[in-house]
Coordinates of C-alpha atoms in Angstrom, one line a residue:
Chain A
M141 CA -22.1 42.8 31.1
T142 CA -21.8 39.4 29.4
T143 CA -18.9 38.3 27.4
P144 CA -19.5 39.0 23.7
A145 CA -18.4 35.7 22.3
E146 CA -21.3 33.3 23.3
A147 CA -22.6 30.3 21.5
P148 CA -25.5 32.0 19.6
L149 CA -22.9 34.1 17.8
E150 CA -21.5 31.0 16.1
A151 CA -24.8 29.5 15.4
P152 CA -25.3 28.7 11.8
G153 CA -27.1 31.4 9.8
I154 CA -26.0 34.3 11.9
P155 CA -23.1 36.1 10.4
Y156 CA -20.0 36.6 12.4
V157 CA -19.7 40.0 14.0
D158 CA -16.6 41.4 15.7
P159 CA -17.2 41.0 19.4
H160 CA -16.0 44.6 20.1
R161 CA -18.5 46.0 17.6
R162 CA -21.2 43.9 19.1
Q163 CA -20.5 45.2 22.5
L164 CA -20.6 48.8 21.3
S165 CA -23.8 48.4 19.5
R166 CA -25.4 46.8 22.6
R167 CA -24.3 49.7 24.7
R168 CA -25.7 52.1 22.2
A169 CA -29.0 50.2 22.1
R170 CA -29.3 50.4 25.9
R171 CA -28.6 54.1 25.8
D172 CA -31.2 54.7 23.1
G173 CA -33.7 52.8 25.2
I174 CA -33.1 54.9 28.3
V175 CA -33.3 58.1 26.2
A176 CA -36.5 57.0 24.5
S177 CA -38.2 56.1 27.9
L178 CA -37.1 59.3 29.5
S179 CA -38.3 61.4 26.6
T180 CA -41.6 59.6 26.6
V181 CA -42.1 60.0 30.4
V182 CA -41.2 63.6 30.2
A183 CA -43.5 64.3 27.3
F184 CA -46.5 62.6 28.9
A185 CA -45.8 64.3 32.2
V186 CA -45.7 67.7 30.6
L187 CA -48.8 67.0 28.6
A188 CA -50.7 65.8 31.7
Y189 CA -49.5 68.8 33.7
L190 CA -50.5 71.3 31.0
V191 CA -54.0 69.8 30.6
T192 CA -54.7 69.5 34.3
S193 CA -53.3 72.9 35.2
S194 CA -55.3 74.7 32.5
P195 CA -57.9 77.2 33.8
G196 CA -60.8 75.2 32.4
W197 CA -59.7 71.8 33.6
P198 CA -61.9 71.6 36.8
K199 CA -65.0 72.3 34.6
V200 CA -63.8 69.9 31.9
Q201 CA -63.2 67.2 34.5
E202 CA -66.6 67.8 35.9
T203 CA -68.3 67.6 32.5
F204 CA -66.3 64.9 30.8
F205 CA -64.7 62.7 33.5
N206 CA -67.4 62.6 36.2
L207 CA -67.3 59.2 38.0
D208 CA -70.8 59.5 39.3
E209 CA -72.2 60.3 35.9
A210 CA -70.2 57.4 34.4
L211 CA -71.6 54.9 37.0
A212 CA -75.1 56.2 36.5
A213 CA -75.0 55.8 32.7
W214 CA -73.1 52.5 32.9
P215 CA -76.1 50.0 32.9
S216 CA -77.9 51.7 30.0
L217 CA -74.7 51.9 28.0
V218 CA -73.8 48.3 28.5
K219 CA -77.4 47.2 27.4
A220 CA -77.2 49.5 24.4
F221 CA -73.7 48.3 23.4
A222 CA -75.1 44.7 23.0
L223 CA -77.0 46.0 20.0
N224 CA -73.9 47.4 18.4
I225 CA -72.2 44.0 18.8
K226 CA -75.2 42.1 17.4
I227 CA -75.4 44.4 14.4
F228 CA -71.6 44.1 13.8
L229 CA -71.5 40.3 14.0
V230 CA -74.5 39.8 11.6
A231 CA -73.2 42.4 9.2
E232 CA -69.7 41.0 9.2
F233 CA -70.9 37.5 8.3
F234 CA -72.8 38.7 5.2
I235 CA -70.1 41.2 4.1
L236 CA -67.4 38.5 4.0
I237 CA -69.4 36.3 1.8
L238 CA -71.0 38.9 -0.5
S239 CA -67.9 40.9 -1.0
L240 CA -65.9 37.9 -2.1
L241 CA -68.7 37.1 -4.7
I242 CA -68.6 40.6 -6.0
A243 CA -64.8 40.6 -6.3
L244 CA -64.9 37.3 -8.2
G245 CA -67.7 38.7 -10.4
R246 CA -65.6 41.6 -11.3
G247 CA -62.7 39.3 -12.2
L248 CA -64.6 37.2 -14.6
R249 CA -63.0 37.3 -18.1
A250 CA -65.4 35.2 -20.1
P251 CA -67.3 37.3 -22.7
V252 CA -70.6 35.8 -21.7
A253 CA -70.0 37.1 -18.1
L254 CA -69.9 40.8 -19.2
P255 CA -73.3 41.6 -17.7
V256 CA -72.1 40.2 -14.3
R257 CA -69.0 42.3 -14.5
I258 CA -71.0 45.4 -15.3
L259 CA -73.4 44.8 -12.5
C260 CA -70.7 44.2 -9.9
T261 CA -68.8 47.3 -11.0
M262 CA -71.9 49.4 -10.8
Y263 CA -72.6 48.0 -7.4
V264 CA -69.2 48.9 -6.1
D265 CA -69.2 52.3 -7.8
F266 CA -72.5 53.2 -6.2
F267 CA -72.2 52.0 -2.7
R268 CA -68.6 53.0 -2.3
G269 CA -69.5 56.5 -3.5
V270 CA -72.6 57.1 -1.3
P271 CA -71.9 58.0 2.3
T272 CA -73.0 55.1 4.6
I273 CA -75.2 57.5 6.6
L274 CA -77.3 58.2 3.5
V275 CA -77.7 54.6 2.7
I276 CA -78.9 54.0 6.2
L277 CA -81.4 56.9 6.1
L278 CA -82.7 56.0 2.6
L279 CA -83.2 52.3 3.4
G280 CA -84.4 52.8 7.0
F281 CA -87.0 55.4 6.2
G282 CA -87.5 54.8 2.5
V283 CA -88.2 51.1 2.2
P284 CA -90.8 51.0 5.0
A285 CA -92.5 54.0 3.3
L286 CA -93.2 51.8 0.3
Q287 CA -95.6 49.8 2.5
L288 CA -94.7 46.5 0.9
K289 CA -96.7 43.5 2.1
G290 CA -94.6 41.0 4.1
V291 CA -91.5 43.2 4.2
T292 CA -90.2 44.1 7.6
N293 CA -90.0 47.7 8.6
S294 CA -87.7 47.0 11.5
P295 CA -85.1 49.8 11.7
V296 CA -82.5 47.5 13.1
V297 CA -82.9 45.1 10.1
W298 CA -82.8 47.9 7.5
G299 CA -79.9 49.6 9.3
T300 CA -77.9 46.4 9.2
V301 CA -78.8 45.8 5.5
A302 CA -77.5 49.3 4.8
L303 CA -74.2 48.6 6.5
I304 CA -73.9 45.4 4.7
L305 CA -74.5 47.0 1.3
S306 CA -72.0 49.8 2.0
Y307 CA -69.2 47.8 3.5
T308 CA -69.6 45.0 1.0
A309 CA -68.5 47.5 -1.7
Y310 CA -65.4 48.5 0.3
V311 CA -64.4 45.0 1.2
A312 CA -65.0 43.7 -2.4
E313 CA -62.3 46.2 -3.5
V314 CA -59.9 44.9 -0.9
Y315 CA -60.5 41.4 -2.1
R316 CA -60.0 42.5 -5.7
A317 CA -56.8 44.2 -4.9
G318 CA -55.6 41.0 -3.3
I319 CA -56.6 38.9 -6.2
E320 CA -55.0 41.2 -8.8
S321 CA -51.8 41.3 -6.7
I322 CA -51.1 37.6 -7.4
H323 CA -48.6 37.4 -10.2
P324 CA -50.1 36.1 -13.5
S325 CA -47.3 33.5 -13.6
Q326 CA -49.0 31.8 -10.6
R327 CA -52.2 31.3 -12.6
A328 CA -50.3 30.3 -15.7
A329 CA -48.3 27.7 -13.8
A330 CA -51.5 26.3 -12.2
R331 CA -53.3 26.1 -15.5
S332 CA -50.3 24.3 -17.1
L333 CA -50.5 21.7 -14.3
G334 CA -54.0 21.0 -15.6
L335 CA -56.1 22.9 -13.1
S336 CA -59.3 24.4 -14.4
S337 CA -59.8 28.2 -14.2
M338 CA -62.1 27.7 -11.3
Q339 CA -59.7 25.3 -9.5
T340 CA -56.9 27.8 -10.1
T341 CA -58.8 30.6 -8.4
R342 CA -59.9 28.3 -5.6
Y343 CA -56.6 26.6 -4.8
V344 CA -53.9 28.9 -6.0
V345 CA -55.1 32.5 -6.3
L346 CA -57.5 33.0 -3.4
P347 CA -55.4 31.5 -0.6
Q348 CA -52.6 33.8 -1.4
A349 CA -54.8 36.8 -2.1
V350 CA -56.8 36.5 1.2
R351 CA -53.6 36.1 3.3
R352 CA -52.2 39.2 1.6
V353 CA -55.3 41.4 2.3
T354 CA -56.1 40.2 5.8
P355 CA -54.8 43.4 7.5
P356 CA -56.8 45.8 5.3
L357 CA -59.8 43.5 5.8
L358 CA -59.6 43.7 9.5
N359 CA -59.1 47.4 9.1
D360 CA -62.5 47.6 7.4
F361 CA -64.1 45.6 10.1
I362 CA -62.8 47.9 12.8
A363 CA -64.4 50.8 10.8
L364 CA -67.6 48.8 10.5
Q365 CA -67.7 48.2 14.3
K366 CA -67.7 52.0 14.8
E367 CA -70.3 52.7 12.1
T368 CA -72.9 50.5 13.8
A369 CA -73.6 53.7 15.8
L370 CA -75.2 55.2 12.7
V371 CA -78.1 52.7 13.0
S372 CA -79.3 54.9 15.9
L373 CA -80.5 57.4 13.3
L374 CA -83.4 55.1 12.6
G375 CA -84.6 55.0 16.2
P376 CA -83.0 52.1 18.0
I377 CA -81.0 52.9 21.1
E378 CA -77.4 51.8 20.6
V379 CA -74.5 52.9 22.7
L380 CA -73.9 56.3 21.2
R381 CA -77.6 57.2 21.4
A382 CA -77.8 56.0 25.0
A383 CA -74.8 58.2 25.8
Q384 CA -76.5 61.1 24.0
I385 CA -79.7 60.6 26.0
S386 CA -77.6 60.6 29.2
A387 CA -75.7 63.7 28.1
S388 CA -78.7 65.8 27.2
S389 CA -80.7 65.0 30.2
N390 CA -77.9 65.7 32.6
F391 CA -76.0 68.3 30.6
N392 CA -72.9 66.2 31.2
Y393 CA -70.7 64.6 28.5
T394 CA -69.2 61.8 30.6
A395 CA -71.4 59.2 29.0
Y396 CA -69.8 60.0 25.6
V397 CA -66.4 59.3 27.1
V398 CA -67.6 56.0 28.5
A399 CA -69.1 55.1 25.1
A400 CA -65.9 55.9 23.4
L401 CA -64.0 53.6 25.8
F402 CA -66.5 50.8 24.9
F403 CA -65.5 51.1 21.2
V404 CA -61.8 51.3 22.0
A405 CA -62.1 48.3 24.3
I406 CA -63.6 46.2 21.5
T407 CA -61.5 47.5 18.6
L408 CA -58.2 47.4 20.4
P409 CA -57.6 43.6 20.4
L410 CA -58.6 43.7 16.7
T411 CA -56.2 46.6 16.0
R412 CA -53.3 44.9 17.8
F413 CA -54.1 41.6 15.9
T414 CA -54.0 43.5 12.6
D415 CA -50.6 45.1 13.5
W416 CA -49.3 41.7 14.4
L417 CA -50.5 40.1 11.2
Q418 CA -49.0 43.0 9.2
R419 CA -45.6 42.6 10.9
K420 CA -45.7 38.9 10.3
D421 CA -46.6 39.4 6.7
T422 CA -43.8 41.9 6.2
R423 CA -41.2 39.6 7.8
R424 CA -42.4 36.7 5.6
R425 CA -42.2 38.8 2.4
M426 CA -38.9 40.4 3.3
A427 CA -37.2 37.1 4.3
G428 CA -33.9 37.0 2.6
A429 CA -34.0 40.7 1.7
V430 CA -32.5 41.9 4.9
Chain B
M207 CA -18.9 58.4 16.4
G208 CA -19.6 60.4 19.5
K209 CA -20.9 63.3 17.4
P210 CA -24.0 61.9 15.8
M211 CA -25.0 60.3 19.1
R212 CA -24.8 63.6 21.0
R213 CA -26.9 65.2 18.3
S214 CA -29.6 62.6 18.6
L215 CA -29.5 62.8 22.4
L216 CA -29.9 66.5 22.2
L217 CA -32.8 66.2 19.8
S218 CA -34.7 63.7 21.9
A219 CA -34.2 65.7 25.0
A220 CA -35.4 68.8 23.2
L221 CA -38.6 67.3 21.7
P222 CA -40.7 67.2 24.9
A223 CA -39.5 70.7 25.7
V224 CA -40.6 72.0 22.3
A225 CA -44.0 70.2 22.7
A226 CA -44.3 71.7 26.1
L227 CA -43.6 75.2 24.8
A228 CA -46.1 74.8 22.0
L229 CA -48.8 73.6 24.3
A230 CA -48.0 76.3 26.9
G231 CA -48.6 78.8 24.0
C232 CA -52.0 77.3 23.4
A233 CA -52.9 77.2 27.1
S234 CA -52.0 80.8 27.8
E235 CA -53.9 82.0 24.8
A236 CA -57.0 80.1 25.9
D237 CA -56.4 81.6 29.4
T238 CA -56.6 85.2 28.2
T239 CA -59.7 84.7 26.0
A240 CA -61.5 82.9 28.8
G241 CA -60.6 85.6 31.2
S242 CA -61.8 88.4 29.0
S243 CA -65.1 86.8 28.0
S244 CA -66.3 85.8 31.5
P245 CA -66.5 89.0 33.5
S246 CA -67.4 88.9 37.2
P247 CA -71.2 88.9 37.7
S248 CA -72.7 92.3 38.3
T249 CA -74.5 92.8 41.5
S250 CA -76.4 95.9 40.4
A251 CA -79.8 95.4 38.9
D252 CA -79.3 98.3 36.5
C253 CA -80.5 96.7 33.3
S254 CA -79.8 98.9 30.3
P255 CA -77.9 98.1 27.1
E256 CA -75.1 100.5 28.2
T257 CA -74.5 98.7 31.6
L258 CA -75.4 95.1 30.7
Q259 CA -72.3 93.0 30.2
T260 CA -73.4 91.4 27.0
L261 CA -71.1 89.4 24.7
T262 CA -70.9 92.3 22.3
P263 CA -71.5 95.7 24.0
G264 CA -74.8 97.3 22.8
T265 CA -76.0 94.0 21.1
L266 CA -78.0 91.2 22.5
T267 CA -76.8 87.9 21.0
V268 CA -79.6 85.3 21.1
A269 CA -79.1 81.6 20.1
T270 CA -81.4 78.8 18.9
D271 CA -80.9 75.5 17.1
S272 CA -81.4 75.1 13.4
P273 CA -83.8 74.1 12.0
A274 CA -86.1 76.2 14.1
Y275 CA -89.5 74.5 14.1
P276 CA -93.0 76.0 14.3
P277 CA -94.9 76.9 16.3
Y278 CA -91.8 78.3 18.1
F279 CA -90.3 79.8 15.0
E280 CA -91.6 80.4 11.5
D281 CA -89.9 79.8 8.2
N282 CA -86.7 78.6 10.0
D283 CA -85.9 82.3 10.5
P284 CA -85.7 83.3 14.2
S285 CA -85.0 86.9 13.3
N286 CA -88.5 87.6 11.8
G287 CA -90.2 88.0 15.1
E288 CA -92.7 85.3 14.2
G289 CA -93.3 82.2 16.3
F290 CA -93.6 81.9 20.0
E291 CA -90.0 81.9 21.0
S292 CA -88.9 84.5 18.5
A293 CA -91.5 86.8 19.9
V294 CA -90.5 86.0 23.5
A295 CA -86.9 86.8 22.7
Y296 CA -87.7 90.1 21.1
A297 CA -90.0 91.0 24.0
V298 CA -87.2 90.2 26.5
A299 CA -84.8 92.3 24.4
E300 CA -87.3 95.2 24.4
Q301 CA -87.7 95.0 28.1
L302 CA -83.9 95.2 28.5
G303 CA -83.8 98.2 26.2
F304 CA -82.5 96.6 23.0
S305 CA -84.2 97.6 19.7
Q306 CA -85.0 95.0 17.1
D307 CA -81.9 95.7 15.1
Q308 CA -79.7 95.4 18.2
V309 CA -80.6 91.7 18.5
T310 CA -78.3 89.2 16.7
W311 CA -79.3 85.6 16.2
I312 CA -76.8 82.8 16.1
T313 CA -77.3 79.0 15.5
E314 CA -76.4 77.0 18.6
P315 CA -76.9 73.2 18.4
F316 CA -78.6 71.9 21.5
N317 CA -75.7 69.5 22.2
K318 CA -73.2 72.3 22.3
S319 CA -75.3 74.7 24.3
Y320 CA -74.3 73.1 27.6
A321 CA -70.6 72.6 26.8
P322 CA -68.2 74.0 29.4
G323 CA -66.3 77.1 28.5
A324 CA -67.3 80.5 27.2
K325 CA -70.6 80.7 25.4
D326 CA -71.0 82.6 22.1
F327 CA -74.5 83.8 23.0
D328 CA -76.1 85.9 25.8
F329 CA -79.0 83.6 26.1
D330 CA -80.3 80.5 24.2
I331 CA -84.0 80.0 23.6
N332 CA -84.7 76.5 22.3
Q333 CA -87.6 74.9 24.3
I334 CA -85.1 73.9 26.9
S335 CA -86.8 72.5 30.0
I336 CA -85.5 73.5 33.4
T337 CA -84.3 70.6 35.5
P338 CA -82.2 70.5 38.6
K339 CA -79.6 68.3 37.0
R340 CA -79.2 70.7 34.1
Q341 CA -78.9 73.6 36.4
K342 CA -75.6 72.2 37.7
A343 CA -74.1 72.9 34.3
V344 CA -75.8 76.1 33.2
D345 CA -78.0 78.9 34.5
F346 CA -81.6 79.2 33.5
S347 CA -83.9 82.1 33.6
E348 CA -87.3 81.7 35.3
G349 CA -89.7 79.7 33.2
Y350 CA -91.5 81.5 30.3
Y351 CA -93.8 78.7 29.4
T352 CA -95.3 75.8 31.3
V353 CA -95.4 72.8 28.9
N354 CA -97.4 69.6 29.0
Q355 CA -96.4 66.4 27.1
A356 CA -98.8 64.9 24.6
V357 CA -99.2 61.8 22.6
V358 CA -99.7 61.9 18.8
A359 CA -100.8 58.9 16.8
L360 CA -102.2 58.1 13.4
E361 CA -106.0 57.8 13.4
D362 CA -105.9 54.1 12.6
S363 CA -103.3 53.4 15.3
P364 CA -104.2 50.7 17.9
I365 CA -103.8 53.4 20.6
A366 CA -105.6 56.2 18.8
N367 CA -108.4 56.1 21.4
A368 CA -106.4 55.4 24.5
T369 CA -107.5 57.3 27.6
T370 CA -105.3 55.9 30.3
L371 CA -101.5 55.6 30.9
A372 CA -101.9 51.8 31.1
E373 CA -103.2 51.6 27.5
L374 CA -100.1 53.3 26.3
Q375 CA -97.7 50.9 28.0
S376 CA -97.9 48.2 25.3
A377 CA -97.4 50.8 22.4
R378 CA -94.2 51.3 20.5
L379 CA -93.4 54.9 21.4
G380 CA -90.9 57.4 19.9
A381 CA -89.5 60.7 20.9
Q382 CA -86.8 63.2 19.9
V383 CA -83.4 62.7 21.6
G384 CA -82.5 65.3 24.3
T385 CA -86.2 66.0 25.1
T386 CA -88.0 65.7 28.3
S387 CA -90.6 63.8 26.2
L388 CA -88.2 60.9 26.2
D389 CA -87.7 61.1 30.0
F390 CA -91.5 61.2 30.2
I391 CA -91.8 57.9 28.3
T392 CA -89.3 56.0 30.3
E393 CA -90.2 57.4 33.7
Q394 CA -94.0 58.0 33.6
I395 CA -95.4 55.7 30.9
Q396 CA -92.8 52.9 31.4
P397 CA -93.6 51.1 28.2
T398 CA -93.0 47.4 27.8
Q399 CA -91.0 48.0 24.6
E400 CA -87.9 50.1 24.5
P401 CA -88.8 53.5 23.0
M402 CA -87.3 54.6 19.7
V403 CA -85.3 57.8 19.7
Y404 CA -84.8 60.2 16.8
N405 CA -82.5 63.1 16.0
D406 CA -85.4 65.4 15.3
T407 CA -89.2 65.5 15.1
N408 CA -89.1 65.0 11.3
D409 CA -87.5 61.6 11.7
A410 CA -90.0 60.7 14.4
K411 CA -92.8 61.7 12.0
S412 CA -91.4 59.5 9.2
A413 CA -91.2 56.6 11.6
L414 CA -94.8 57.2 12.7
E415 CA -96.0 57.3 9.1
N416 CA -94.1 54.2 8.2
G417 CA -95.7 52.3 11.1
Q418 CA -92.3 51.8 12.7
I419 CA -93.8 53.2 15.9
D420 CA -97.4 53.6 17.2
A421 CA -97.2 57.0 18.6
I422 CA -94.8 59.9 19.3
V423 CA -94.6 61.9 22.5
V424 CA -93.9 65.6 22.0
D425 CA -94.7 68.8 23.8
L426 CA -98.3 70.0 23.4
P427 CA -97.6 73.0 21.1
T428 CA -95.6 70.8 18.8
A429 CA -98.4 68.2 18.9
Y430 CA -101.0 70.9 17.9
Y431 CA -98.7 72.0 15.1
V432 CA -97.9 68.6 13.6
T433 CA -101.5 67.4 13.7
A434 CA -102.8 70.5 12.2
A435 CA -100.2 71.3 9.6
E436 CA -98.0 68.3 8.9
F437 CA -100.2 65.1 9.0
D438 CA -103.5 64.5 7.3
N439 CA -104.5 61.6 9.4
A440 CA -103.0 62.1 12.8
K441 CA -104.5 63.2 16.1
I442 CA -103.6 64.1 19.6
V443 CA -104.5 61.1 21.6
G444 CA -104.2 63.0 24.8
Q445 CA -102.0 65.2 27.0
F446 CA -100.6 64.5 30.5
A447 CA -101.4 66.7 33.4
A448 CA -98.4 68.7 34.4
Q449 CA -96.2 67.0 36.9
E450 CA -95.6 68.5 40.3
G451 CA -94.4 72.1 39.9
G452 CA -94.9 71.8 36.2
E453 CA -92.3 71.5 33.4
E454 CA -91.1 74.9 32.3
F455 CA -89.0 76.2 29.4
G456 CA -86.3 78.6 30.4
L457 CA -83.7 80.7 28.7
L458 CA -80.3 79.0 28.9
M459 CA -77.3 81.2 30.0
A460 CA -73.7 80.5 30.8
K461 CA -73.1 79.4 34.4
G462 CA -72.6 82.6 36.4
S463 CA -73.9 84.8 33.6
P464 CA -74.2 88.5 34.6
L465 CA -77.5 88.7 32.8
V466 CA -79.6 86.3 34.8
Q467 CA -81.0 88.9 37.1
C468 CA -81.9 91.4 34.4
V469 CA -83.4 88.7 32.2
N470 CA -85.5 87.5 35.1
Q471 CA -86.7 91.0 35.8
A472 CA -87.7 91.4 32.1
L473 CA -89.6 88.1 32.2
T474 CA -91.4 89.1 35.4
S475 CA -92.6 92.4 34.0
L476 CA -93.7 90.6 30.8
K477 CA -95.7 88.3 32.9
D478 CA -97.2 91.0 35.1
S479 CA -98.2 93.2 32.1
G480 CA -99.9 90.2 30.5
Q481 CA -97.7 90.6 27.4
L482 CA -96.3 87.0 27.7
Q483 CA -99.8 85.6 27.8
E484 CA -100.6 87.6 24.7
I485 CA -97.6 86.2 22.9
Q486 CA -98.7 82.7 24.0
D487 CA -102.2 83.2 22.8
T488 CA -101.0 84.5 19.4
W489 CA -98.7 81.6 18.6
L490 CA -99.6 78.6 20.7
V491 CA -103.3 78.2 20.1
G492 CA -105.1 74.8 19.9
E493 CA -108.3 73.1 21.0
D494 CA -108.1 71.5 24.4
A495 CA -106.7 68.0 24.1
P496 CA -108.1 65.4 26.5
Y497 CA -106.1 64.5 29.6
F498 CA -104.9 61.0 30.2
T499 CA -106.0 59.4 33.5
E500 CA -103.9 57.1 35.6

């Protein structure tokens, strides 16, 4: 136990707290910590016991958590997952650019830009309303059926285009929310400083808006990472399909569990990063309020 | 100030216990249902509706996937007795002593048919090939049909006139997921390009028509059906001679199902009486497709 009155307490900016109260609250924090850890350990232990002692567990373990099956499926899953990552990276690149253009298009206020606004709104309404899986099927089987000269019929290309179309609509709305969340006084102030409308958007509105919507943007990209699995409907073997092939030829679902872990492994860093950004953003905005 | 703390202590200690109780409730419930629906295998070969330990006493519950495709089923209605597998199912039922109206059909997705736990059917008939690996998870009846794999291509495809395995290796091939056709591509043909894999034969057919693939590999009866009824301009390029022992379709049953013995007896007598061959001749006819050579 350290003595309560130490240098940091008197540091500027930290309000003075009665040493006795400080000691009490520290003791309580420690106790809360112990209770929380104990409760967590007990809860997980009970859960683990209940699952592993259930009558069906040996069969479930054999069917879902079979090490031999996992090792056998591993090489084909790794190879297939490379396709998911490729699709994701290409799609994300285009989505970031296109969705910003759509969001800006919807924000145009000049009368002459009305058709642009209408088109952008229609685009968002349509592709946000139609399930991604349908866009993939329609583009992947529909466009090649047109037999257009010089147009690729590659299922990977059309699957990726479908993901781009679908997710651009979601992400454009995220951008728009960010742009509209910037108080009008910011724009007014920028204009009164002599910035043009374009400059105001570029130097004042967008930097604030993008920072504000970074967590939901990353959220959409995590969702996109998972949706790459839908491209398998058109024929290419991505990780989920590879797992399905393994499962149905061996009547064992372990490969599905491995594929799930692949997705978690790649989305987890992104998820934690999003959490961190969100916390940082909250702290920044709440500064002074607490 | 001691009071609120004690309450929160109590609460946090109680939480896991409550969760445990709730879960124990679920577990014991699952326990009893699992116990009642998986009776010990009968050793007697007394096969009559009264003694057979079917899911619902006096009823034979038969499963297949939906949609149910020709020539194995007609009009996506397994209960009409038309199509090869519908007819086989009713013939087996008849042998076991079940009348037509004592047979109930349910829809069982292929992916779910081999899940661990109690099954909601007595047997599943769904062009499921018997393989040793699959037999670790479920029980199969004896085979009721020996199936060959065949290659279907459009008439203007580069491999439309292929006669050897080697000629197929450069082709872009497609198959339905979960089928032995896919294993056949990867293990026997070993193409230079990765095969395309589809949810069902309809998607594979779209891809073939779109030129996304050069050919599809399907079982021979399906090949006859799609070339005759669904494409104007497709042909069976060839079929493959059966592998060692032959690939056979079997009825899928739960591991340790009490019905296996009786179902096998029924199939044996259907084979011996020639009735199975008759059913096959009725529903699975087609001109002889050429065989591929090595």
